[in-house]
Every structure is written in structure tokens, then in C-alpha cells.
Amino acid sequence: MSDRVVVAGAVCDRGRLLAARRSAPPELAGRWELPGGKVEPGELPEEALVRELREELGVEARPVERIPGAWPLKPGLVLQVWTAALVSGTPRPLEDHDELRWLGPDEIHTVDWLDQDRPAVAEAAGRLRAH
Ligand code: 523
């Protein structure tokens, strides 16, 4: 059986990357992540990402490209990451997060990222620098 995919967005705007602080569950609360969630049956990962960013942040976003790689989370669950651009709205922590921060390339290491997010965050930060 193939793993269930969790999609996350490296949302970039004006040279900064969006970081979201989880409010739950207790073992992850306070750690920072690229916002996203589980792909539902019948959904494409990109569709799930658009839905999750709408639900969690209240924005319309556009997936841009997949960051190569897939990171195991727990048995049966794997993380995939897309870069994403804001189409409309200002991100607000509506669901699952209690704080958001826009980080420039030199500020990426100022928050405590979830371990599994770190490789994709590093890649996204490198792309911010390159643009
Ligand atoms: N991660 C993770 N990094 C990351 C996300 C969005 C999620 O490591 N950027 C992990 C955290 C959880 C699992 O993936 O162990 C599911 O993420 P969650 O809880 O954000 O997904 P939901 O909101 O789809 O989950 P449900 O509560 O089941 O709806």
C-alpha cells in the first residue's frame, strides 16, 4: 500500500517565506512548519494544498513547483512540499496555528522548524536567495 501524502506549501512572497507555528497536537505545538495537511481521497496533492491554505490561512494560493523529495513523517505518512505563490488575501492563523511569520533568507533559522520540514525549508530559502 502506498503512503498517505501530507502536502505543505513553501509560500513565498516578496522574497520571504511563510512560517506557521502549530497549536496542536501537544507534542508538535510551538514548533514551526510549512502549512498544509493530508491529501484527501480523490484529491490531487496540488488541490489539497490549495484547500489547506484556504482553510488554515484564509488565502488563495497557487502551487508553483514541487520541491524534489519525500520525507517520512510516521508509518504510512509522507511529506511532499510545493512552492506556492499568494493569489489573494493576507494569511491569518485561522486553524491549527497560533502565529505566522514572514522570514527573509537570513531569518530562516530564527524559528524552531519541525525536523521533517527542514530539508524543504532549506531548499525554499535557497530559492528565495536566488531570486
Ligand atoms: N506535518 C509535518 N510538517 C508539515 C505538515 C503540514 C504536517 O511534519 N509541514 C505532520 C504533522 C502531522 C501530520 O503531518 O503528524 C499531519 O499534519 P496535519 O495534522 O497538519 O494534517 P491535517 O490537518 O490534514 O490532519 P487532520 O487533523 O487529520 O485533518
Tab-separated table of C-alpha atoms and ligand atoms in Angstrom:
chain	number	residue	atom	x	y	z
A	1	MET	CA	0.000	0.000	0.000
A	2	SER	CA	1.320	3.433	-0.813
A	3	ASP	CA	1.829	6.049	1.852
A	4	ARG	CA	-0.704	8.758	2.558
A	5	VAL	CA	0.666	12.126	1.456
A	6	VAL	CA	0.786	15.251	3.584
A	7	VAL	CA	1.282	18.305	1.368
A	8	ALA	CA	2.849	21.505	2.606
A	9	GLY	CA	3.368	24.871	0.969
A	10	ALA	CA	6.559	26.898	0.901
A	11	VAL	CA	4.549	30.089	0.432
A	12	CYS	CA	6.834	32.818	-0.878
A	13	ASP	CA	6.007	36.469	-1.254
A	14	ARG	CA	8.269	39.468	-1.766
A	15	GLY	CA	11.393	37.447	-1.067
A	16	ARG	CA	10.136	35.951	2.189
A	17	LEU	CA	8.950	32.512	3.265
A	18	LEU	CA	5.854	31.977	5.392
A	19	ALA	CA	6.351	30.037	8.636
A	20	ALA	CA	3.408	28.855	10.749
A	21	ARG	CA	3.547	27.851	14.424
A	22	ARG	CA	1.484	24.779	15.249
A	23	SER	CA	-1.018	24.987	18.081
A	24	ALA	CA	-1.712	21.211	18.228
A	25	PRO	CA	-1.204	18.354	18.997
A	26	PRO	CA	0.713	18.944	22.247
A	27	GLU	CA	3.856	17.154	21.022
A	28	LEU	CA	4.087	19.462	17.966
A	29	ALA	CA	2.621	22.672	19.435
A	30	GLY	CA	5.099	25.547	19.390
A	31	ARG	CA	7.122	24.088	16.522
A	32	TRP	CA	7.089	25.833	13.138
A	33	GLU	CA	6.050	24.297	9.841
A	34	LEU	CA	5.231	24.895	6.238
A	35	PRO	CA	1.416	24.977	6.383
A	36	GLY	CA	-0.539	22.126	4.810
A	37	GLY	CA	-2.242	18.854	5.636
A	38	LYS	CA	-3.308	15.436	4.459
A	39	VAL	CA	-4.398	14.827	0.881
A	40	GLU	CA	-7.982	13.534	0.921
A	41	PRO	CA	-9.044	10.550	-1.198
A	42	GLY	CA	-9.700	11.631	-4.787
A	43	GLU	CA	-7.709	14.841	-4.456
A	44	LEU	CA	-4.534	15.737	-6.289
A	45	PRO	CA	-1.761	16.959	-3.980
A	46	GLU	CA	-1.905	20.429	-5.541
A	47	GLU	CA	-5.673	20.588	-4.949
A	48	ALA	CA	-5.182	19.549	-1.337
A	49	LEU	CA	-2.566	22.259	-0.889
A	50	VAL	CA	-4.890	24.955	-2.238
A	51	ARG	CA	-7.674	23.712	0.076
A	52	GLU	CA	-5.461	23.513	3.161
A	53	LEU	CA	-4.016	27.002	2.643
A	54	ARG	CA	-7.549	28.367	2.178
A	55	GLU	CA	-8.827	26.647	5.344
A	56	GLU	CA	-5.817	27.317	7.552
A	57	LEU	CA	-4.760	30.770	6.383
A	58	GLY	CA	-7.760	32.250	4.558
A	59	VAL	CA	-5.835	32.867	1.353
A	60	GLU	CA	-5.991	31.776	-2.251
A	61	ALA	CA	-2.646	30.363	-3.288
A	62	ARG	CA	-1.194	28.836	-6.423
A	63	PRO	CA	1.173	25.843	-6.292
A	64	VAL	CA	4.255	26.700	-8.351
A	65	GLU	CA	6.559	23.699	-8.306
A	66	ARG	CA	7.325	20.616	-6.306
A	67	ILE	CA	10.440	20.663	-4.167
A	68	PRO	CA	12.055	17.317	-5.002
A	69	GLY	CA	11.932	14.802	-2.198
A	70	ALA	CA	9.523	12.985	0.104
A	71	TRP	CA	10.074	12.913	3.854
A	72	PRO	CA	8.658	10.137	6.057
A	73	LEU	CA	6.576	11.507	8.945
A	74	LYS	CA	5.274	8.470	10.765
A	75	PRO	CA	4.471	4.990	9.427
A	76	GLY	CA	2.181	5.349	6.409
A	77	LEU	CA	2.556	9.134	6.132
A	78	VAL	CA	4.967	11.031	3.897
A	79	LEU	CA	5.556	14.781	3.425
A	80	GLN	CA	5.738	16.422	-0.008
A	81	VAL	CA	6.306	20.150	-0.490
A	82	TRP	CA	5.404	22.613	-3.212
A	83	THR	CA	6.471	26.194	-3.526
A	84	ALA	CA	3.396	28.398	-3.697
A	85	ALA	CA	2.531	31.977	-4.547
A	86	LEU	CA	-0.178	34.097	-2.962
A	87	VAL	CA	-3.018	34.934	-5.340
A	88	SER	CA	-5.202	36.879	-2.925
A	89	GLY	CA	-5.682	37.544	0.741
A	90	THR	CA	-3.402	38.051	3.713
A	91	PRO	CA	-2.519	34.911	5.661
A	92	ARG	CA	-4.053	34.707	9.131
A	93	PRO	CA	-3.739	31.809	11.599
A	94	LEU	CA	-7.366	30.621	11.308
A	95	GLU	CA	-6.873	26.930	12.081
A	96	ASP	CA	-4.071	24.757	13.507
A	97	HIS	CA	-1.634	27.674	14.036
A	98	ASP	CA	-1.296	30.413	16.623
A	99	GLU	CA	1.305	32.583	14.916
A	100	LEU	CA	2.586	33.279	11.421
A	101	ARG	CA	5.853	34.905	10.427
A	102	TRP	CA	7.348	36.016	7.118
A	103	LEU	CA	11.041	35.141	7.140
A	104	GLY	CA	13.695	36.553	4.848
A	105	PRO	CA	16.540	34.272	3.705
A	106	ASP	CA	18.692	35.350	6.667
A	107	GLU	CA	15.892	34.754	9.174
A	108	ILE	CA	15.063	31.182	8.230
A	109	HIS	CA	16.902	29.774	11.245
A	110	THR	CA	15.209	32.045	13.774
A	111	VAL	CA	12.314	29.624	14.339
A	112	ASP	CA	12.243	26.007	15.520
A	113	TRP	CA	11.088	24.135	12.412
A	114	LEU	CA	9.659	20.632	12.599
A	115	ASP	CA	12.514	18.245	11.811
A	116	GLN	CA	10.829	16.796	8.723
A	117	ASP	CA	10.293	20.262	7.218
A	118	ARG	CA	13.927	21.321	7.440
A	119	PRO	CA	15.256	19.995	4.106
A	120	ALA	CA	12.413	21.610	2.142
A	121	VAL	CA	12.751	24.836	4.132
A	122	ALA	CA	16.471	24.943	3.297
A	123	GLU	CA	15.712	24.394	-0.378
A	124	ALA	CA	12.995	27.077	-0.383
A	125	ALA	CA	15.324	29.529	1.382
A	126	GLY	CA	17.976	28.890	-1.253
A	127	ARG	CA	15.461	29.667	-3.980
A	128	LEU	CA	14.480	32.919	-2.218
A	129	ARG	CA	18.119	33.948	-2.276
A	130	ALA	CA	18.488	33.070	-5.932
A	131	HIS	CA	15.555	35.266	-6.995
B	1	523	N1	3.344	17.594	9.262
B	1	523	C1	4.698	17.927	9.199
B	1	523	N2	5.062	19.029	8.504
B	1	523	C2	4.148	19.813	7.876
B	1	523	C3	2.758	19.481	7.940
B	1	523	C4	1.720	20.337	7.265
B	1	523	C5	2.398	18.352	8.658
B	1	523	O1	5.568	17.216	9.765
B	1	523	N3	4.599	20.896	7.202
B	1	523	C6	2.904	16.393	10.008
B	1	523	C7	2.252	16.705	11.310
B	1	523	C8	1.268	15.585	11.477
B	1	523	C9	0.917	15.161	10.076
B	1	523	O2	1.935	15.690	9.235
B	1	523	O3	1.947	14.492	12.107
B	1	523	C10	-0.447	15.612	9.603
B	1	523	O4	-0.455	17.018	9.565
B	1	523	P1	-1.744	17.873	9.936
B	1	523	O5	-2.218	17.498	11.300
B	1	523	O6	-1.395	19.296	9.710
B	1	523	O7	-2.742	17.390	8.811
B	1	523	P2	-4.308	17.531	8.769
B	1	523	O8	-4.683	18.892	9.285
B	1	523	O9	-4.773	17.153	7.412
B	1	523	O10	-4.727	16.416	9.799
B	1	523	P3	-6.144	16.040	10.372
B	1	523	O11	-6.109	16.614	11.751
B	1	523	O12	-6.123	14.535	10.350
B	1	523	O13	-7.158	16.667	9.471
